[in-house]
PDB file of N, CA and C in Angstrom:
ATOM      1  N   MET N 278      -3.721 -13.964   2.010  1.00 45.00           N
ATOM      2  CA  MET N 278      -2.434 -14.262   2.579  1.00 45.00           C
ATOM      3  C   MET N 278      -2.381 -13.761   4.020  1.00 45.00           C
ATOM      4  N   VAL N 279      -1.699 -14.490   4.853  1.00 44.00           N
ATOM      5  CA  VAL N 279      -1.575 -14.151   6.256  1.00 44.00           C
ATOM      6  C   VAL N 279      -0.103 -13.929   6.570  1.00 44.00           C
ATOM      7  N   HIS N 280       0.200 -12.809   7.221  1.00 42.00           N
ATOM      8  CA  HIS N 280       1.591 -12.519   7.570  1.00 42.00           C
ATOM      9  C   HIS N 280       2.036 -13.418   8.715  1.00 42.00           C
ATOM     10  N   GLN N 281       3.254 -13.902   8.627  1.00 47.00           N
ATOM     11  CA  GLN N 281       3.840 -14.702   9.687  1.00 47.00           C
ATOM     12  C   GLN N 281       5.336 -14.424   9.709  1.00 47.00           C
ATOM     13  N   GLU N 282       5.804 -13.746  10.756  1.00 49.00           N
ATOM     14  CA  GLU N 282       7.213 -13.401  10.897  1.00 49.00           C
ATOM     15  C   GLU N 282       7.758 -12.665   9.679  1.00 49.00           C
ATOM     16  N   GLY N 283       7.006 -11.673   9.182  1.00 51.00           N
ATOM     17  CA  GLY N 283       7.469 -10.877   8.059  1.00 51.00           C
ATOM     18  C   GLY N 283       7.267 -11.507   6.698  1.00 51.00           C
ATOM     19  N   LYS N 284       6.804 -12.755   6.653  1.00 52.00           N
ATOM     20  CA  LYS N 284       6.556 -13.430   5.387  1.00 52.00           C
ATOM     21  C   LYS N 284       5.065 -13.683   5.244  1.00 52.00           C
ATOM     22  N   LEU N 285       4.648 -14.011   4.050  1.00 52.00           N
ATOM     23  CA  LEU N 285       3.252 -14.338   3.819  1.00 52.00           C
ATOM     24  C   LEU N 285       3.077 -15.840   3.864  1.00 52.00           C
ATOM     25  N   LYS N 286       1.982 -16.287   4.421  1.00 55.00           N
ATOM     26  CA  LYS N 286       1.697 -17.707   4.537  1.00 55.00           C
ATOM     27  C   LYS N 286       0.455 -18.009   3.709  1.00 55.00           C
ATOM     28  N   VAL N 287       0.491 -19.096   2.953  1.00 56.00           N
ATOM     29  CA  VAL N 287      -0.642 -19.493   2.134  1.00 56.00           C
ATOM     30  C   VAL N 287      -1.769 -19.937   3.048  1.00 56.00           C
ATOM     31  N   PRO N 288      -2.957 -19.376   2.884  1.00 59.00           N
ATOM     32  CA  PRO N 288      -4.077 -19.817   3.728  1.00 59.00           C
ATOM     33  C   PRO N 288      -4.470 -21.254   3.390  1.00 59.00           C
ATOM     34  N   ASP N 289      -5.036 -21.950   4.372  1.00 65.00           N
ATOM     35  CA  ASP N 289      -5.448 -23.340   4.179  1.00 65.00           C
ATOM     36  C   ASP N 289      -6.418 -23.490   3.018  1.00 65.00           C
ATOM     37  N   ALA N 290      -7.222 -22.473   2.734  1.00 64.00           N
ATOM     38  CA  ALA N 290      -8.184 -22.544   1.629  1.00 64.00           C
ATOM     39  C   ALA N 290      -7.486 -22.770   0.295  1.00 64.00           C
ATOM     40  N   LEU N 291      -6.280 -22.272   0.152  1.00 75.00           N
ATOM     41  CA  LEU N 291      -5.544 -22.441  -1.096  1.00 75.00           C
ATOM     42  C   LEU N 291      -5.174 -23.901  -1.324  1.00 75.00           C
ATOM     43  N   PHE N 292      -4.910 -24.625  -0.251  1.00 77.00           N
ATOM     44  CA  PHE N 292      -4.552 -26.035  -0.393  1.00 77.00           C
ATOM     45  C   PHE N 292      -5.715 -26.859  -0.924  1.00 77.00           C
ATOM     46  N   SER N 293      -6.935 -26.519  -0.527  1.00 82.00           N
ATOM     47  CA  SER N 293      -8.093 -27.247  -1.058  1.00 82.00           C
ATOM     48  C   SER N 293      -8.280 -26.950  -2.543  1.00 82.00           C
ATOM     49  N   MET N 294      -7.967 -25.732  -2.967  1.00 84.00           N
ATOM     50  CA  MET N 294      -8.026 -25.408  -4.396  1.00 84.00           C
ATOM     51  C   MET N 294      -6.971 -26.200  -5.156  1.00 84.00           C
ATOM     52  N   ARG N 295      -5.809 -26.337  -4.564  1.00 83.00           N
ATOM     53  CA  ARG N 295      -4.721 -27.105  -5.182  1.00 83.00           C
ATOM     54  C   ARG N 295      -5.163 -28.541  -5.426  1.00 83.00           C
ATOM     55  N   LYS N 296      -5.814 -29.143  -4.447  1.00 84.00           N
ATOM     56  CA  LYS N 296      -6.289 -30.525  -4.579  1.00 84.00           C
ATOM     57  C   LYS N 296      -7.365 -30.648  -5.654  1.00 84.00           C
ATOM     58  N   ALA N 297      -8.227 -29.645  -5.751  1.00 88.00           N
ATOM     59  CA  ALA N 297      -9.353 -29.700  -6.688  1.00 88.00           C
ATOM     60  C   ALA N 297      -8.949 -29.396  -8.123  1.00 88.00           C
ATOM     61  N   PHE N 298      -7.840 -28.680  -8.312  1.00 88.00           N
ATOM     62  CA  PHE N 298      -7.419 -28.252  -9.639  1.00 88.00           C
ATOM     63  C   PHE N 298      -6.432 -29.256 -10.224  1.00 88.00           C
ATOM     64  N   ASN N 299      -6.668 -29.699 -11.438  1.00 88.00           N
ATOM     65  CA  ASN N 299      -5.820 -30.715 -12.053  1.00 88.00           C
ATOM     66  C   ASN N 299      -4.713 -30.150 -12.936  1.00 88.00           C
ATOM     67  N   GLY N 300      -4.701 -28.843 -13.153  1.00 94.00           N
ATOM     68  CA  GLY N 300      -3.693 -28.238 -14.021  1.00 94.00           C
ATOM     69  C   GLY N 300      -2.478 -27.769 -13.237  1.00 94.00           C
ATOM     70  N   THR N 301      -1.620 -27.030 -13.916  1.00 95.00           N
ATOM     71  CA  THR N 301      -0.443 -26.452 -13.274  1.00 95.00           C
ATOM     72  C   THR N 301      -0.900 -25.357 -12.320  1.00 95.00           C
ATOM     73  N   PHE N 302      -0.477 -25.439 -11.085  1.00 93.00           N
ATOM     74  CA  PHE N 302      -0.918 -24.522 -10.037  1.00 93.00           C
ATOM     75  C   PHE N 302       0.201 -23.527  -9.738  1.00 93.00           C
ATOM     76  N   ILE N 303      -0.114 -22.233  -9.814  1.00 92.00           N
ATOM     77  CA  ILE N 303       0.863 -21.166  -9.595  1.00 92.00           C
ATOM     78  C   ILE N 303       0.385 -20.284  -8.447  1.00 92.00           C
ATOM     79  N   VAL N 304       1.291 -19.981  -7.519  1.00 90.00           N
ATOM     80  CA  VAL N 304       0.971 -19.056  -6.433  1.00 90.00           C
ATOM     81  C   VAL N 304       1.859 -17.825  -6.560  1.00 90.00           C
ATOM     82  N   ALA N 305       1.431 -16.746  -5.929  1.00 89.00           N
ATOM     83  CA  ALA N 305       2.191 -15.498  -5.931  1.00 89.00           C
ATOM     84  C   ALA N 305       1.828 -14.719  -4.682  1.00 89.00           C
ATOM     85  N   GLY N 306       2.686 -13.783  -4.326  1.00 84.00           N
ATOM     86  CA  GLY N 306       2.349 -12.893  -3.232  1.00 84.00           C
ATOM     87  C   GLY N 306       3.296 -12.956  -2.056  1.00 84.00           C
ATOM     88  N   GLY N 307       4.455 -12.342  -2.173  1.00 80.00           N
ATOM     89  CA  GLY N 307       5.346 -12.202  -1.041  1.00 80.00           C
ATOM     90  C   GLY N 307       6.325 -13.332  -0.810  1.00 80.00           C
ATOM     91  N   TYR N 308       6.409 -14.283  -1.713  1.00 88.00           N
ATOM     92  CA  TYR N 308       7.357 -15.377  -1.537  1.00 88.00           C
ATOM     93  C   TYR N 308       8.783 -14.909  -1.792  1.00 88.00           C
ATOM     94  N   ASP N 309       9.709 -15.429  -0.998  1.00 90.00           N
ATOM     95  CA  ASP N 309      11.121 -15.234  -1.282  1.00 90.00           C
ATOM     96  C   ASP N 309      11.669 -16.564  -1.811  1.00 90.00           C
ATOM     97  N   ARG N 310      12.948 -16.621  -2.075  1.00 93.00           N
ATOM     98  CA  ARG N 310      13.558 -17.821  -2.644  1.00 93.00           C
ATOM     99  C   ARG N 310      13.319 -19.046  -1.758  1.00 93.00           C
ATOM    100  N   GLU N 311      13.597 -18.894  -0.483  1.00 93.00           N
ATOM    101  CA  GLU N 311      13.471 -20.004   0.463  1.00 93.00           C
ATOM    102  C   GLU N 311      12.034 -20.522   0.554  1.00 93.00           C
ATOM    103  N   GLU N 312      11.093 -19.615   0.756  1.00 89.00           N
ATOM    104  CA  GLU N 312       9.696 -20.014   0.899  1.00 89.00           C
ATOM    105  C   GLU N 312       9.143 -20.575  -0.408  1.00 89.00           C
ATOM    106  N   GLY N 313       9.552 -20.000  -1.537  1.00 91.00           N
ATOM    107  CA  GLY N 313       9.116 -20.521  -2.829  1.00 91.00           C
ATOM    108  C   GLY N 313       9.579 -21.947  -3.044  1.00 91.00           C
ATOM    109  N   ASN N 314      10.843 -22.216  -2.745  1.00 93.00           N
ATOM    110  CA  ASN N 314      11.357 -23.580  -2.867  1.00 93.00           C
ATOM    111  C   ASN N 314      10.629 -24.525  -1.919  1.00 93.00           C
ATOM    112  N   LYS N 315      10.313 -24.050  -0.736  1.00 90.00           N
ATOM    113  CA  LYS N 315       9.641 -24.881   0.265  1.00 90.00           C
ATOM    114  C   LYS N 315       8.249 -25.306  -0.190  1.00 90.00           C
ATOM    115  N   VAL N 316       7.437 -24.356  -0.679  1.00 87.00           N
ATOM    116  CA  VAL N 316       6.067 -24.714  -1.059  1.00 87.00           C
ATOM    117  C   VAL N 316       6.045 -25.620  -2.289  1.00 87.00           C
ATOM    118  N   ILE N 317       7.051 -25.495  -3.155  1.00 91.00           N
ATOM    119  CA  ILE N 317       7.149 -26.413  -4.298  1.00 91.00           C
ATOM    120  C   ILE N 317       7.559 -27.801  -3.811  1.00 91.00           C
ATOM    121  N   ALA N 318       8.556 -27.863  -2.936  1.00 92.00           N
ATOM    122  CA  ALA N 318       9.026 -29.150  -2.407  1.00 92.00           C
ATOM    123  C   ALA N 318       7.925 -29.884  -1.645  1.00 92.00           C
ATOM    124  N   GLU N 319       7.083 -29.146  -0.949  1.00 87.00           N
ATOM    125  CA  GLU N 319       5.980 -29.744  -0.191  1.00 87.00           C
ATOM    126  C   GLU N 319       4.840 -30.204  -1.090  1.00 87.00           C
ATOM    127  N   GLY N 320       4.864 -29.787  -2.356  1.00 86.00           N
ATOM    128  CA  GLY N 320       3.781 -30.130  -3.265  1.00 86.00           C
ATOM    129  C   GLY N 320       2.568 -29.222  -3.153  1.00 86.00           C
ATOM    130  N   SER N 321       2.718 -28.103  -2.447  1.00 85.00           N
ATOM    131  CA  SER N 321       1.614 -27.161  -2.300  1.00 85.00           C
ATOM    132  C   SER N 321       1.318 -26.415  -3.591  1.00 85.00           C
ATOM    133  N   THR N 322       2.306 -26.333  -4.475  1.00 89.00           N
ATOM    134  CA  THR N 322       2.151 -25.637  -5.745  1.00 89.00           C
ATOM    135  C   THR N 322       3.148 -26.206  -6.746  1.00 89.00           C
ATOM    136  N   ASP N 323       2.933 -25.886  -8.021  1.00 93.00           N
ATOM    137  CA  ASP N 323       3.872 -26.300  -9.057  1.00 93.00           C
ATOM    138  C   ASP N 323       4.884 -25.202  -9.358  1.00 93.00           C
ATOM    139  N   LEU N 324       4.412 -23.962  -9.314  1.00 94.00           N
ATOM    140  CA  LEU N 324       5.247 -22.809  -9.660  1.00 94.00           C
ATOM    141  C   LEU N 324       4.971 -21.664  -8.695  1.00 94.00           C
ATOM    142  N   VAL N 325       5.970 -20.787  -8.535  1.00 94.00           N
ATOM    143  CA  VAL N 325       5.814 -19.585  -7.726  1.00 94.00           C
ATOM    144  C   VAL N 325       6.167 -18.391  -8.597  1.00 94.00           C
ATOM    145  N   ALA N 326       5.301 -17.385  -8.619  1.00 94.00           N
ATOM    146  CA  ALA N 326       5.554 -16.156  -9.368  1.00 94.00           C
ATOM    147  C   ALA N 326       6.170 -15.120  -8.425  1.00 94.00           C
ATOM    148  N   PHE N 327       7.140 -14.390  -8.929  1.00 93.00           N
ATOM    149  CA  PHE N 327       7.859 -13.392  -8.134  1.00 93.00           C
ATOM    150  C   PHE N 327       7.752 -12.022  -8.810  1.00 93.00           C
ATOM    151  N   GLY N 328       6.576 -11.453  -8.932  1.00 90.00           N
ATOM    152  CA  GLY N 328       6.365 -10.207  -9.655  1.00 90.00           C
ATOM    153  C   GLY N 328       7.160  -9.027  -9.139  1.00 90.00           C
ATOM    154  N   ARG N 329       6.947  -8.637  -7.899  1.00 90.00           N
ATOM    155  CA  ARG N 329       7.633  -7.461  -7.334  1.00 90.00           C
ATOM    156  C   ARG N 329       9.140  -7.673  -7.286  1.00 90.00           C
ATOM    157  N   HIS N 330       9.539  -8.893  -6.906  1.00 92.00           N
ATOM    158  CA  HIS N 330      10.977  -9.176  -6.851  1.00 92.00           C
ATOM    159  C   HIS N 330      11.598  -9.140  -8.246  1.00 92.00           C
ATOM    160  N   PHE N 331      10.847  -9.574  -9.250  1.00 90.00           N
ATOM    161  CA  PHE N 331      11.372  -9.540 -10.616  1.00 90.00           C
ATOM    162  C   PHE N 331      11.510  -8.109 -11.122  1.00 90.00           C
ATOM    163  N   LEU N 332      10.566  -7.249 -10.772  1.00 88.00           N
ATOM    164  CA  LEU N 332      10.679  -5.844 -11.183  1.00 88.00           C
ATOM    165  C   LEU N 332      11.942  -5.207 -10.622  1.00 88.00           C
ATOM    166  N   ALA N 333      12.237  -5.483  -9.366  1.00 91.00           N
ATOM    167  CA  ALA N 333      13.381  -4.859  -8.711  1.00 91.00           C
ATOM    168  C   ALA N 333      14.699  -5.588  -8.990  1.00 91.00           C
ATOM    169  N   ASN N 334      14.609  -6.789  -9.538  1.00 93.00           N
ATOM    170  CA  ASN N 334      15.801  -7.602  -9.791  1.00 93.00           C
ATOM    171  C   ASN N 334      15.700  -8.211 -11.178  1.00 93.00           C
ATOM    172  N   PRO N 335      16.095  -7.466 -12.203  1.00 91.00           N
ATOM    173  CA  PRO N 335      15.944  -7.962 -13.570  1.00 91.00           C
ATOM    174  C   PRO N 335      16.739  -9.246 -13.827  1.00 91.00           C
ATOM    175  N   ASP N 336      17.659  -9.560 -12.925  1.00 95.00           N
ATOM    176  CA  ASP N 336      18.458 -10.787 -13.017  1.00 95.00           C
ATOM    177  C   ASP N 336      18.079 -11.761 -11.897  1.00 95.00           C
ATOM    178  N   LEU N 337      16.800 -11.797 -11.538  1.00 96.00           N
ATOM    179  CA  LEU N 337      16.343 -12.603 -10.406  1.00 96.00           C
ATOM    180  C   LEU N 337      16.761 -14.068 -10.472  1.00 96.00           C
ATOM    181  N   PRO N 338      16.642 -14.760 -11.611  1.00 95.00           N
ATOM    182  CA  PRO N 338      17.086 -16.166 -11.629  1.00 95.00           C
ATOM    183  C   PRO N 338      18.567 -16.318 -11.249  1.00 95.00           C
ATOM    184  N   LYS N 339      19.409 -15.409 -11.710  1.00 96.00           N
ATOM    185  CA  LYS N 339      20.831 -15.464 -11.374  1.00 96.00           C
ATOM    186  C   LYS N 339      21.043 -15.200  -9.884  1.00 96.00           C
ATOM    187  N   ARG N 340      20.320 -14.236  -9.344  1.00 96.00           N
ATOM    188  CA  ARG N 340      20.428 -13.938  -7.914  1.00 96.00           C
ATOM    189  C   ARG N 340      19.989 -15.141  -7.085  1.00 96.00           C
ATOM    190  N   PHE N 341      18.909 -15.794  -7.492  1.00 96.00           N
ATOM    191  CA  PHE N 341      18.465 -16.990  -6.780  1.00 96.00           C
ATOM    192  C   PHE N 341      19.503 -18.098  -6.894  1.00 96.00           C
ATOM    193  N   GLU N 342      20.071 -18.260  -8.080  1.00 95.00           N
ATOM    194  CA  GLU N 342      21.085 -19.291  -8.294  1.00 95.00           C
ATOM    195  C   GLU N 342      22.288 -19.078  -7.373  1.00 95.00           C
ATOM    196  N   LEU N 343      22.712 -17.824  -7.230  1.00 95.00           N
ATOM    197  CA  LEU N 343      23.878 -17.486  -6.408  1.00 95.00           C
ATOM    198  C   LEU N 343      23.527 -17.213  -4.951  1.00 95.00           C
ATOM    199  N   ASN N 344      22.234 -17.246  -4.647  1.00 94.00           N
ATOM    200  CA  ASN N 344      21.741 -16.863  -3.319  1.00 94.00           C
ATOM    201  C   ASN N 344      22.240 -15.463  -2.957  1.00 94.00           C
ATOM    202  N   ALA N 345      22.241 -14.580  -3.958  1.00 95.00           N
ATOM    203  CA  ALA N 345      22.705 -13.203  -3.803  1.00 95.00           C
ATOM    204  C   ALA N 345      21.602 -12.345  -3.188  1.00 95.00           C
ATOM    205  N   PRO N 346      21.972 -11.244  -2.541  1.00 95.00           N
ATOM    206  CA  PRO N 346      20.953 -10.354  -1.976  1.00 95.00           C
ATOM    207  C   PRO N 346      20.104  -9.731  -3.086  1.00 95.00           C
ATOM    208  N   LEU N 347      18.872  -9.429  -2.735  1.00 94.00           N
ATOM    209  CA  LEU N 347      17.941  -8.827  -3.685  1.00 94.00           C
ATOM    210  C   LEU N 347      17.889  -7.318  -3.501  1.00 94.00           C
ATOM    211  N   ASN N 348      17.664  -6.603  -4.616  1.00 93.00           N
ATOM    212  CA  ASN N 348      17.340  -5.176  -4.530  1.00 93.00           C
ATOM    213  C   ASN N 348      15.977  -5.066  -3.868  1.00 93.00           C
ATOM    214  N   LYS N 349      15.798  -4.056  -3.044  1.00 92.00           N
ATOM    215  CA  LYS N 349      14.481  -3.805  -2.459  1.00 92.00           C
ATOM    216  C   LYS N 349      13.650  -3.048  -3.487  1.00 92.00           C
ATOM    217  N   TYR N 350      12.407  -3.463  -3.643  1.00 90.00           N
ATOM    218  CA  TYR N 350      11.544  -2.767  -4.594  1.00 90.00           C
ATOM    219  C   TYR N 350      10.944  -1.525  -3.960  1.00 90.00           C
ATOM    220  N   ASP N 351      10.644  -0.554  -4.806  1.00 88.00           N
ATOM    221  CA  ASP N 351      10.032   0.702  -4.364  1.00 88.00           C
ATOM    222  C   ASP N 351       8.587   0.692  -4.841  1.00 88.00           C
ATOM    223  N   TRP N 352       7.698   0.326  -3.945  1.00 85.00           N
ATOM    224  CA  TRP N 352       6.279   0.182  -4.268  1.00 85.00           C
ATOM    225  C   TRP N 352       5.715   1.461  -4.882  1.00 85.00           C
ATOM    226  N   SER N 353       6.193   2.601  -4.456  1.00 84.00           N
ATOM    227  CA  SER N 353       5.637   3.881  -4.919  1.00 84.00           C
ATOM    228  C   SER N 353       5.878   4.118  -6.408  1.00 84.00           C
ATOM    229  N   THR N 354       6.794   3.366  -7.030  1.00 82.00           N
ATOM    230  CA  THR N 354       7.081   3.577  -8.455  1.00 82.00           C
ATOM    231  C   THR N 354       6.368   2.567  -9.362  1.00 82.00           C
ATOM    232  N   PHE N 355       5.581   1.673  -8.799  1.00 77.00           N
ATOM    233  CA  PHE N 355       4.974   0.608  -9.605  1.00 77.00           C
ATOM    234  C   PHE N 355       3.914   1.104 -10.588  1.00 77.00           C
ATOM    235  N   CYS N 356       3.189   2.110 -10.248  1.00 76.00           N
ATOM    236  CA  CYS N 356       2.105   2.573 -11.126  1.00 76.00           C
ATOM    237  C   CYS N 356       2.282   4.028 -11.526  1.00 76.00           C
ATOM    238  N   MET N 357       3.502   4.420 -11.826  1.00 71.00           N
ATOM    239  CA  MET N 357       3.799   5.789 -12.223  1.00 71.00           C
ATOM    240  C   MET N 357       3.741   5.917 -13.742  1.00 71.00           C
ATOM    241  N   PRO N 358       3.392   7.086 -14.239  1.00 73.00           N
ATOM    242  CA  PRO N 358       3.391   7.294 -15.691  1.00 73.00           C
ATOM    243  C   PRO N 358       4.797   7.477 -16.266  1.00 73.00           C
ATOM    244  N   ASP N 359       5.795   7.662 -15.398  1.00 69.00           N
ATOM    245  CA  ASP N 359       7.169   7.853 -15.855  1.00 69.00           C
ATOM    246  C   ASP N 359       7.682   6.551 -16.470  1.00 69.00           C
ATOM    247  N   PRO N 360       8.093   6.567 -17.734  1.00 66.00           N
ATOM    248  CA  PRO N 360       8.523   5.325 -18.392  1.00 66.00           C
ATOM    249  C   PRO N 360       9.906   4.833 -17.969  1.00 66.00           C
ATOM    250  N   VAL N 361      10.609   5.592 -17.146  1.00 67.00           N
ATOM    251  CA  VAL N 361      11.972   5.223 -16.773  1.00 67.00           C
ATOM    252  C   VAL N 361      12.078   4.827 -15.301  1.00 67.00           C
ATOM    253  N   VAL N 362      11.473   5.598 -14.428  1.00 71.00           N
ATOM    254  CA  VAL N 362      11.620   5.377 -12.994  1.00 71.00           C
ATOM    255  C   VAL N 362      10.823   4.149 -12.558  1.00 71.00           C
ATOM    256  N   GLY N 363      11.505   3.240 -11.883  1.00 69.00           N
ATOM    257  CA  GLY N 363      10.832   2.091 -11.280  1.00 69.00           C
ATOM    258  C   GLY N 363      10.945   0.803 -12.060  1.00 69.00           C
ATOM    259  N   TYR N 364      10.641   0.810 -13.324  1.00 69.00           N
ATOM    260  CA  TYR N 364      10.624  -0.441 -14.080  1.00 69.00           C
ATOM    261  C   TYR N 364      11.938  -0.735 -14.793  1.00 69.00           C
ATOM    262  N   THR N 365      12.751   0.256 -14.993  1.00 73.00           N
ATOM    263  CA  THR N 365      13.968   0.043 -15.777  1.00 73.00           C
ATOM    264  C   THR N 365      15.243   0.518 -15.095  1.00 73.00           C
ATOM    265  N   ASP N 366      15.156   0.984 -13.865  1.00 78.00           N
ATOM    266  CA  ASP N 366      16.338   1.577 -13.244  1.00 78.00           C
ATOM    267  C   ASP N 366      16.940   0.758 -12.104  1.00 78.00           C
ATOM    268  N   TYR N 367      16.490  -0.456 -11.888  1.00 82.00           N
ATOM    269  CA  TYR N 367      17.071  -1.290 -10.840  1.00 82.00           C
ATOM    270  C   TYR N 367      18.382  -1.890 -11.334  1.00 82.00           C
ATOM    271  N   PRO N 368      19.394  -1.947 -10.471  1.00 84.00           N
ATOM    272  CA  PRO N 368      20.709  -2.442 -10.899  1.00 84.00           C
ATOM    273  C   PRO N 368      20.790  -3.966 -11.013  1.00 84.00           C
ATOM    274  N   PHE N 369      21.611  -4.427 -11.952  1.00 88.00           N
ATOM    275  CA  PHE N 369      21.947  -5.840 -12.087  1.00 88.00           C
ATOM    276  C   PHE N 369      23.076  -6.177 -11.129  1.00 88.00           C
ATOM    277  N   LEU N 370      23.296  -7.441 -10.877  1.00 89.00           N
ATOM    278  CA  LEU N 370      24.451  -7.883 -10.101  1.00 89.00           C
ATOM    279  C   LEU N 370      25.734  -7.518 -10.825  1.00 89.00           C
ATOM    280  N   ASP N 371      26.772  -7.246 -10.088  1.00 81.00           N
ATOM    281  CA  ASP N 371      28.069  -6.969 -10.699  1.00 81.00           C
ATOM    282  C   ASP N 371      28.796  -8.250 -11.085  1.00 81.00           C
ATOM    283  N   ALA N 372      28.405  -9.358 -10.444  1.00 55.00           N
ATOM    284  CA  ALA N 372      29.096 -10.638 -10.672  1.00 55.00           C
ATOM    285  C   ALA N 372      28.855 -11.198 -12.055  1.00 55.00           C
TER     286      ALA N 372
END
């Protein structure tokens, strides 16, 4: 992935893989709602995975639906042995 204005851009090599692969194509890595919708609309991919955003926003589909702000994820808590901090303590929308 290549950074461009704070976002990640799919390298051209990924597009050749997309053409060569006949199954459902999924990309991941730094996409936000806008960019995810864009790459699907362009036909660059079939699906976009939102791992980090999903961890920090347990209601991510609702937030995307409402175009609501996202919780910022705390990278330092992703691989901690603590069963509570990081994976289960992010707030849901009040709406």
